[in-house]
Amino acid sequence: MVRKYDTTFIIDGNLPDSERQALIERFSATVKRFGGEVDQVVRWGLRTLAYPINKRTHGYYVIFYYTAETGVIAQFERELRLNENILRYMTLVYEGKHPEYVRDETMPSSTPAPEPVKETEDEGEEDVESADESAEESAEENEEAGEENAEDKENV
Amino acid sequence: MLNEKRGKVKVCKFCENKDFDFNYKNEKKLRGYVTDRGKILPRRMSGTCAKHQRKLTTAIKRARYMAILPFTAEVVK
């Protein structure tokens, strides 16, 4: 039965751009070779993995939307499984629309920077500031304590 | 509606907002339904109905496999 499918796979994040590009082209050729038709390739981009896979901490997420016979999936997944640079893959029946929060990193987007990156940066700055403040406070306390000690000695 | 023992009766958020997308790639939204340890929030806490809790659970489990959400996470002390 011909259906639309959504296969997402994770390429090793340490792989150079050129090799990654070659891999994506190879897989799209694979789908075509077995009689499928690639509708859209979305490069979600480099993400930090929630947990390390094969000692890799980063992965490059790629989504293939394609129309094919059921048997094509088995062939395609076999190629993915045999390739050492593919950390994970998942095939689902396409649900009818591409989620807007998954942006293709190669496409120019209307919104300038992806939000998750911003948030983490902000949090980092806040942490640093609060750490500075607490450091200053403790330093002041130490000074005061030092002065008191000095006074005590004078009194003695 | 109030129940003396159980307090306020929660209504399933997904039943109210029908066009929620149960996609495992939706990290931001799914993050709201796991604890800081990475566990799936039980229905008694989130107030989700059984039907939507099932969908949510599959989405979270798929996200875990694809390393979008953690299986477990250490609590930062």
PDB file of C-alpha atoms in Angstrom:
ATOM      1  CA  MET A   1       0.000   0.000   0.000  1.00  0.00           C
ATOM      2  CA  VAL A   2       1.353   3.381  -0.984  1.00  0.00           C
ATOM      3  CA  ARG A   3       1.518   5.798   1.911  1.00  0.00           C
ATOM      4  CA  LYS A   4       3.324   8.859   3.100  1.00  0.00           C
ATOM      5  CA  TYR A   5       5.938   8.171   5.739  1.00  0.00           C
ATOM      6  CA  ASP A   6       8.088  10.193   8.072  1.00  0.00           C
ATOM      7  CA  THR A   7      11.514   8.776   8.837  1.00  0.00           C
ATOM      8  CA  THR A   8      13.692  10.717  11.241  1.00  0.00           C
ATOM      9  CA  PHE A   9      17.268   9.666  11.825  1.00  0.00           C
ATOM     10  CA  ILE A  10      20.212  10.965  13.832  1.00  0.00           C
ATOM     11  CA  ILE A  11      23.601  11.281  12.169  1.00  0.00           C
ATOM     12  CA  ASP A  12      26.719  11.291  14.335  1.00  0.00           C
ATOM     13  CA  GLY A  13      27.296  14.931  15.321  1.00  0.00           C
ATOM     14  CA  ASN A  14      31.075  14.641  14.898  1.00  0.00           C
ATOM     15  CA  LEU A  15      30.785  13.906  11.184  1.00  0.00           C
ATOM     16  CA  PRO A  16      32.018  16.752   8.937  1.00  0.00           C
ATOM     17  CA  ASP A  17      29.449  18.671   6.865  1.00  0.00           C
ATOM     18  CA  SER A  18      30.554  17.213   3.523  1.00  0.00           C
ATOM     19  CA  GLU A  19      30.185  13.608   4.676  1.00  0.00           C
ATOM     20  CA  ARG A  20      26.861  14.370   6.283  1.00  0.00           C
ATOM     21  CA  GLN A  21      25.640  15.880   3.022  1.00  0.00           C
ATOM     22  CA  ALA A  22      26.835  12.817   1.120  1.00  0.00           C
ATOM     23  CA  LEU A  23      24.977  10.530   3.545  1.00  0.00           C
ATOM     24  CA  ILE A  24      21.714  12.429   3.129  1.00  0.00           C
ATOM     25  CA  GLU A  25      22.012  12.266  -0.653  1.00  0.00           C
ATOM     26  CA  ARG A  26      22.815   8.575  -0.511  1.00  0.00           C
ATOM     27  CA  PHE A  27      19.742   7.795   1.567  1.00  0.00           C
ATOM     28  CA  SER A  28      17.468   9.812  -0.647  1.00  0.00           C
ATOM     29  CA  ALA A  29      18.886   7.854  -3.593  1.00  0.00           C
ATOM     30  CA  THR A  30      18.134   4.643  -1.678  1.00  0.00           C
ATOM     31  CA  VAL A  31      14.491   5.572  -1.268  1.00  0.00           C
ATOM     32  CA  LYS A  32      14.240   6.358  -4.973  1.00  0.00           C
ATOM     33  CA  ARG A  33      16.023   3.164  -5.975  1.00  0.00           C
ATOM     34  CA  PHE A  34      13.399   1.031  -4.252  1.00  0.00           C
ATOM     35  CA  GLY A  35      10.590   2.918  -5.917  1.00  0.00           C
ATOM     36  CA  GLY A  36       9.764   5.552  -3.323  1.00  0.00           C
ATOM     37  CA  GLU A  37       9.475   9.255  -3.882  1.00  0.00           C
ATOM     38  CA  VAL A  38      11.105  11.733  -1.494  1.00  0.00           C
ATOM     39  CA  ASP A  39       8.699  14.620  -0.930  1.00  0.00           C
ATOM     40  CA  GLN A  40      10.724  16.692   1.464  1.00  0.00           C
ATOM     41  CA  VAL A  41      13.998  16.548   3.361  1.00  0.00           C
ATOM     42  CA  VAL A  42      14.144  18.608   6.539  1.00  0.00           C
ATOM     43  CA  ARG A  43      17.495  19.168   8.207  1.00  0.00           C
ATOM     44  CA  TRP A  44      16.502  19.799  11.798  1.00  0.00           C
ATOM     45  CA  GLY A  45      20.148  20.365  12.608  1.00  0.00           C
ATOM     46  CA  LEU A  46      22.613  19.671  15.369  1.00  0.00           C
ATOM     47  CA  ARG A  47      21.063  19.018  18.769  1.00  0.00           C
ATOM     48  CA  THR A  48      22.443  17.932  22.080  1.00  0.00           C
ATOM     49  CA  LEU A  49      21.303  14.381  22.779  1.00  0.00           C
ATOM     50  CA  ALA A  50      19.324  13.897  25.985  1.00  0.00           C
ATOM     51  CA  TYR A  51      21.717  11.078  26.848  1.00  0.00           C
ATOM     52  CA  PRO A  52      24.920   9.914  25.146  1.00  0.00           C
ATOM     53  CA  ILE A  53      24.563   7.270  22.406  1.00  0.00           C
ATOM     54  CA  ASN A  54      27.738   5.319  21.578  1.00  0.00           C
ATOM     55  CA  LYS A  55      29.669   7.994  23.499  1.00  0.00           C
ATOM     56  CA  ARG A  56      28.333  10.733  21.224  1.00  0.00           C
ATOM     57  CA  THR A  57      26.803  13.779  22.877  1.00  0.00           C
ATOM     58  CA  HIS A  58      25.534  15.549  19.755  1.00  0.00           C
ATOM     59  CA  GLY A  59      23.501  14.397  16.835  1.00  0.00           C
ATOM     60  CA  TYR A  60      22.355  15.860  13.539  1.00  0.00           C
ATOM     61  CA  TYR A  61      18.622  15.264  13.056  1.00  0.00           C
ATOM     62  CA  VAL A  62      17.287  14.739   9.544  1.00  0.00           C
ATOM     63  CA  ILE A  63      13.648  14.118   8.604  1.00  0.00           C
ATOM     64  CA  PHE A  64      12.634  12.432   5.339  1.00  0.00           C
ATOM     65  CA  TYR A  65       9.057  12.734   4.156  1.00  0.00           C
ATOM     66  CA  TYR A  66       8.403  10.270   1.364  1.00  0.00           C
ATOM     67  CA  THR A  67       5.701   8.389  -0.462  1.00  0.00           C
ATOM     68  CA  ALA A  68       6.375   4.702  -0.929  1.00  0.00           C
ATOM     69  CA  GLU A  69       5.168   1.116  -0.820  1.00  0.00           C
ATOM     70  CA  THR A  70       5.351  -0.547   2.575  1.00  0.00           C
ATOM     71  CA  GLY A  71       8.287  -2.747   1.541  1.00  0.00           C
ATOM     72  CA  VAL A  72      10.512   0.241   0.865  1.00  0.00           C
ATOM     73  CA  ILE A  73      10.711   1.019   4.583  1.00  0.00           C
ATOM     74  CA  ALA A  74      12.369  -2.301   5.376  1.00  0.00           C
ATOM     75  CA  GLN A  75      15.009  -1.695   2.703  1.00  0.00           C
ATOM     76  CA  PHE A  76      15.601   1.898   3.793  1.00  0.00           C
ATOM     77  CA  GLU A  77      15.816   0.987   7.478  1.00  0.00           C
ATOM     78  CA  ARG A  78      18.236  -1.797   6.659  1.00  0.00           C
ATOM     79  CA  GLU A  79      20.607   0.743   5.097  1.00  0.00           C
ATOM     80  CA  LEU A  80      20.223   3.021   8.106  1.00  0.00           C
ATOM     81  CA  ARG A  81      20.917   0.155  10.494  1.00  0.00           C
ATOM     82  CA  LEU A  82      24.053  -0.934   8.644  1.00  0.00           C
ATOM     83  CA  ASN A  83      25.533   2.536   8.679  1.00  0.00           C
ATOM     84  CA  GLU A  84      27.649   3.214  11.748  1.00  0.00           C
ATOM     85  CA  ASN A  85      27.137   6.959  11.546  1.00  0.00           C
ATOM     86  CA  ILE A  86      23.400   6.626  12.110  1.00  0.00           C
ATOM     87  CA  LEU A  87      22.735   6.652  15.840  1.00  0.00           C
ATOM     88  CA  ARG A  88      18.947   6.236  15.787  1.00  0.00           C
ATOM     89  CA  TYR A  89      16.070   6.186  13.318  1.00  0.00           C
ATOM     90  CA  MET A  90      12.302   6.087  13.555  1.00  0.00           C
ATOM     91  CA  THR A  91       9.682   5.625  10.869  1.00  0.00           C
ATOM     92  CA  LEU A  92       6.074   6.666  11.400  1.00  0.00           C
ATOM     93  CA  VAL A  93       3.122   7.166   9.098  1.00  0.00           C
ATOM     94  CA  TYR A  94       3.089  10.844   8.141  1.00  0.00           C
ATOM     95  CA  GLU A  95       0.418  12.680  10.093  1.00  0.00           C
ATOM     96  CA  GLY A  96      -0.492  15.179   7.429  1.00  0.00           C
ATOM     97  CA  LYS A  97       1.429  18.279   8.402  1.00  0.00           C
ATOM     98  CA  HIS A  98       4.951  19.280   9.205  1.00  0.00           C
ATOM     99  CA  PRO A  99       5.178  20.732  12.741  1.00  0.00           C
ATOM    100  CA  GLU A 100       6.139  24.409  12.594  1.00  0.00           C
ATOM    101  CA  TYR A 101       8.496  24.157  15.576  1.00  0.00           C
ATOM    102  CA  VAL A 102      10.808  21.858  13.619  1.00  0.00           C
ATOM    103  CA  ARG A 103      12.762  24.241  11.436  1.00  0.00           C
ATOM    104  CA  ASP A 104      15.049  23.367   8.580  1.00  0.00           C
ATOM    105  CA  GLU A 105      18.369  24.937   9.528  1.00  0.00           C
ATOM    106  CA  THR A 106      19.337  25.437   5.893  1.00  0.00           C
ATOM    107  CA  MET A 107      16.156  27.402   5.143  1.00  0.00           C
ATOM    108  CA  PRO A 108      16.042  31.129   5.967  1.00  0.00           C
ATOM    109  CA  SER A 109      13.415  31.539   8.684  1.00  0.00           C
ATOM    110  CA  SER A 110      11.365  34.644   9.444  1.00  0.00           C
ATOM    111  CA  THR A 111      12.225  34.521  13.129  1.00  0.00           C
ATOM    112  CA  PRO A 112      15.928  35.305  13.595  1.00  0.00           C
ATOM    113  CA  ALA A 113      17.376  32.982  16.228  1.00  0.00           C
ATOM    114  CA  PRO A 114      15.961  29.679  17.486  1.00  0.00           C
ATOM    115  CA  GLU A 115      14.474  30.234  20.923  1.00  0.00           C
ATOM    116  CA  PRO A 116      15.989  27.310  22.869  1.00  0.00           C
ATOM    117  CA  VAL A 117      19.508  28.662  22.359  1.00  0.00           C
ATOM    118  CA  LYS A 118      18.497  32.086  23.655  1.00  0.00           C
ATOM    119  CA  GLU A 119      16.934  30.655  26.782  1.00  0.00           C
ATOM    120  CA  THR A 120      19.959  28.658  27.776  1.00  0.00           C
ATOM    121  CA  GLU A 121      22.183  31.702  27.264  1.00  0.00           C
ATOM    122  CA  ASP A 122      19.957  33.842  29.462  1.00  0.00           C
ATOM    123  CA  GLU A 123      19.902  31.260  32.196  1.00  0.00           C
ATOM    124  CA  GLY A 124      23.663  30.996  32.092  1.00  0.00           C
ATOM    125  CA  GLU A 125      24.069  34.760  32.539  1.00  0.00           C
ATOM    126  CA  GLU A 126      21.658  34.847  35.442  1.00  0.00           C
ATOM    127  CA  ASP A 127      23.531  32.105  37.182  1.00  0.00           C
ATOM    128  CA  VAL A 128      26.809  33.940  36.782  1.00  0.00           C
ATOM    129  CA  GLU A 129      25.329  37.162  38.161  1.00  0.00           C
ATOM    130  CA  SER A 130      23.786  35.515  41.187  1.00  0.00           C
ATOM    131  CA  ALA A 131      27.049  33.714  41.823  1.00  0.00           C
ATOM    132  CA  ASP A 132      28.912  37.039  41.697  1.00  0.00           C
ATOM    133  CA  GLU A 133      26.513  38.630  44.139  1.00  0.00           C
ATOM    134  CA  SER A 134      26.794  35.821  46.623  1.00  0.00           C
ATOM    135  CA  ALA A 135      30.585  35.943  46.279  1.00  0.00           C
ATOM    136  CA  GLU A 136      30.592  39.692  46.987  1.00  0.00           C
ATOM    137  CA  GLU A 137      28.356  39.265  50.000  1.00  0.00           C
ATOM    138  CA  SER A 138      30.512  36.590  51.490  1.00  0.00           C
ATOM    139  CA  ALA A 139      33.586  38.745  50.821  1.00  0.00           C
ATOM    140  CA  GLU A 140      31.991  41.675  52.683  1.00  0.00           C
ATOM    141  CA  GLU A 141      31.103  39.455  55.574  1.00  0.00           C
ATOM    142  CA  ASN A 142      34.672  38.262  55.755  1.00  0.00           C
ATOM    143  CA  GLU A 143      35.949  41.848  55.825  1.00  0.00           C
ATOM    144  CA  GLU A 144      33.572  42.756  58.603  1.00  0.00           C
ATOM    145  CA  ALA A 145      34.557  39.689  60.539  1.00  0.00           C
ATOM    146  CA  GLY A 146      38.207  40.589  59.989  1.00  0.00           C
ATOM    147  CA  GLU A 147      37.681  44.134  61.326  1.00  0.00           C
ATOM    148  CA  GLU A 148      35.892  42.847  64.372  1.00  0.00           C
ATOM    149  CA  ASN A 149      38.739  40.497  65.083  1.00  0.00           C
ATOM    150  CA  ALA A 150      41.225  43.353  64.744  1.00  0.00           C
ATOM    151  CA  GLU A 151      39.203  45.480  67.177  1.00  0.00           C
ATOM    152  CA  ASP A 152      39.067  42.626  69.625  1.00  0.00           C
ATOM    153  CA  LYS A 153      42.831  42.315  69.528  1.00  0.00           C
ATOM    154  CA  GLU A 154      43.262  46.065  70.116  1.00  0.00           C
ATOM    155  CA  ASN A 155      41.001  45.867  73.131  1.00  0.00           C
ATOM    156  CA  VAL A 156      43.051  43.064  74.526  1.00  0.00           C
TER     157      VAL A 156
ATOM    158  CA  MET B   1     -17.129  21.963  40.939  1.00  0.00           C
ATOM    159  CA  LEU B   2     -15.586  21.109  44.243  1.00  0.00           C
ATOM    160  CA  ASN B   3     -15.170  17.806  45.955  1.00  0.00           C
ATOM    161  CA  GLU B   4     -14.400  18.076  49.654  1.00  0.00           C
ATOM    162  CA  LYS B   5     -11.827  15.295  49.738  1.00  0.00           C
ATOM    163  CA  ARG B   6     -10.126  15.774  46.381  1.00  0.00           C
ATOM    164  CA  GLY B   7     -10.294  19.533  46.071  1.00  0.00           C
ATOM    165  CA  LYS B   8     -10.797  21.143  42.692  1.00  0.00           C
ATOM    166  CA  VAL B   9     -11.779  18.822  39.844  1.00  0.00           C
ATOM    167  CA  LYS B  10      -9.267  19.248  37.028  1.00  0.00           C
ATOM    168  CA  VAL B  11     -10.300  19.271  33.390  1.00  0.00           C
ATOM    169  CA  CYS B  12      -8.107  17.664  30.732  1.00  0.00           C
ATOM    170  CA  LYS B  13      -6.150  20.396  28.941  1.00  0.00           C
ATOM    171  CA  PHE B  14      -6.106  18.473  25.680  1.00  0.00           C
ATOM    172  CA  CYS B  15      -9.873  18.096  25.667  1.00  0.00           C
ATOM    173  CA  GLU B  16     -10.199  21.868  26.004  1.00  0.00           C
ATOM    174  CA  ASN B  17      -7.545  22.631  23.402  1.00  0.00           C
ATOM    175  CA  LYS B  18      -8.391  20.197  20.617  1.00  0.00           C
ATOM    176  CA  ASP B  19      -5.614  20.952  18.166  1.00  0.00           C
ATOM    177  CA  PHE B  20      -2.730  19.845  20.359  1.00  0.00           C
ATOM    178  CA  ASP B  21      -0.116  18.011  18.345  1.00  0.00           C
ATOM    179  CA  PHE B  22       1.020  14.737  19.958  1.00  0.00           C
ATOM    180  CA  ASN B  23       4.266  14.577  18.063  1.00  0.00           C
ATOM    181  CA  TYR B  24       7.400  13.235  19.709  1.00  0.00           C
ATOM    182  CA  LYS B  25       9.418  16.069  18.152  1.00  0.00           C
ATOM    183  CA  ASN B  26       7.477  18.608  20.219  1.00  0.00           C
ATOM    184  CA  GLU B  27      10.109  18.781  22.933  1.00  0.00           C
ATOM    185  CA  LYS B  28       8.997  22.054  24.490  1.00  0.00           C
ATOM    186  CA  LYS B  29       5.437  20.908  25.153  1.00  0.00           C
ATOM    187  CA  LEU B  30       6.385  17.393  26.249  1.00  0.00           C
ATOM    188  CA  ARG B  31       8.829  18.821  28.790  1.00  0.00           C
ATOM    189  CA  GLY B  32       5.836  20.137  30.668  1.00  0.00           C
ATOM    190  CA  TYR B  33       4.541  16.599  31.239  1.00  0.00           C
ATOM    191  CA  VAL B  34       7.633  15.021  32.750  1.00  0.00           C
ATOM    192  CA  THR B  35       9.142  15.627  36.171  1.00  0.00           C
ATOM    193  CA  ASP B  36      12.595  17.147  36.517  1.00  0.00           C
ATOM    194  CA  ARG B  37      13.755  13.539  36.929  1.00  0.00           C
ATOM    195  CA  GLY B  38      12.354  12.703  33.506  1.00  0.00           C
ATOM    196  CA  LYS B  39       9.405  10.649  34.745  1.00  0.00           C
ATOM    197  CA  ILE B  40       6.029  10.972  33.056  1.00  0.00           C
ATOM    198  CA  LEU B  41       3.600  13.004  35.172  1.00  0.00           C
ATOM    199  CA  PRO B  42       0.742  10.852  36.464  1.00  0.00           C
ATOM    200  CA  ARG B  43      -2.827  11.723  35.535  1.00  0.00           C
ATOM    201  CA  ARG B  44      -3.678  12.610  39.099  1.00  0.00           C
ATOM    202  CA  MET B  45      -1.183  15.471  38.857  1.00  0.00           C
ATOM    203  CA  SER B  46      -1.741  16.744  35.343  1.00  0.00           C
ATOM    204  CA  GLY B  47      -5.507  16.090  35.236  1.00  0.00           C
ATOM    205  CA  THR B  48      -5.234  14.627  31.729  1.00  0.00           C
ATOM    206  CA  CYS B  49      -7.998  12.257  30.600  1.00  0.00           C
ATOM    207  CA  ALA B  50      -7.153   8.610  29.875  1.00  0.00           C
ATOM    208  CA  LYS B  51      -7.357   8.978  26.102  1.00  0.00           C
ATOM    209  CA  HIS B  52      -4.940  11.881  25.947  1.00  0.00           C
ATOM    210  CA  GLN B  53      -2.642  10.466  28.607  1.00  0.00           C
ATOM    211  CA  ARG B  54      -2.121   7.445  26.334  1.00  0.00           C
ATOM    212  CA  LYS B  55      -1.200   9.666  23.407  1.00  0.00           C
ATOM    213  CA  LEU B  56       1.072  11.726  25.596  1.00  0.00           C
ATOM    214  CA  THR B  57       2.799   8.631  26.937  1.00  0.00           C
ATOM    215  CA  THR B  58       3.578   7.227  23.483  1.00  0.00           C
ATOM    216  CA  ALA B  59       4.912  10.612  22.376  1.00  0.00           C
ATOM    217  CA  ILE B  60       7.176  10.848  25.423  1.00  0.00           C
ATOM    218  CA  LYS B  61       8.443   7.313  24.941  1.00  0.00           C
ATOM    219  CA  ARG B  62       9.220   7.963  21.284  1.00  0.00           C
ATOM    220  CA  ALA B  63      11.004  11.164  22.236  1.00  0.00           C
ATOM    221  CA  ARG B  64      13.081   9.216  24.745  1.00  0.00           C
ATOM    222  CA  TYR B  65      14.184   6.712  22.126  1.00  0.00           C
ATOM    223  CA  MET B  66      15.212   9.520  19.777  1.00  0.00           C
ATOM    224  CA  ALA B  67      17.229  11.193  22.581  1.00  0.00           C
ATOM    225  CA  ILE B  68      14.966  14.242  22.591  1.00  0.00           C
ATOM    226  CA  LEU B  69      13.876  13.578  26.183  1.00  0.00           C
ATOM    227  CA  PRO B  70      15.936  11.762  28.808  1.00  0.00           C
ATOM    228  CA  PHE B  71      15.020   8.343  30.204  1.00  0.00           C
ATOM    229  CA  THR B  72      16.342   9.506  33.545  1.00  0.00           C
ATOM    230  CA  ALA B  73      17.884  12.753  34.662  1.00  0.00           C
ATOM    231  CA  GLU B  74      19.938  13.545  37.700  1.00  0.00           C
ATOM    232  CA  VAL B  75      18.395  16.167  39.916  1.00  0.00           C
ATOM    233  CA  VAL B  76      20.766  19.118  40.195  1.00  0.00           C
ATOM    234  CA  LYS B  77      21.487  19.764  43.840  1.00  0.00           C
TER     235      LYS B  77
END
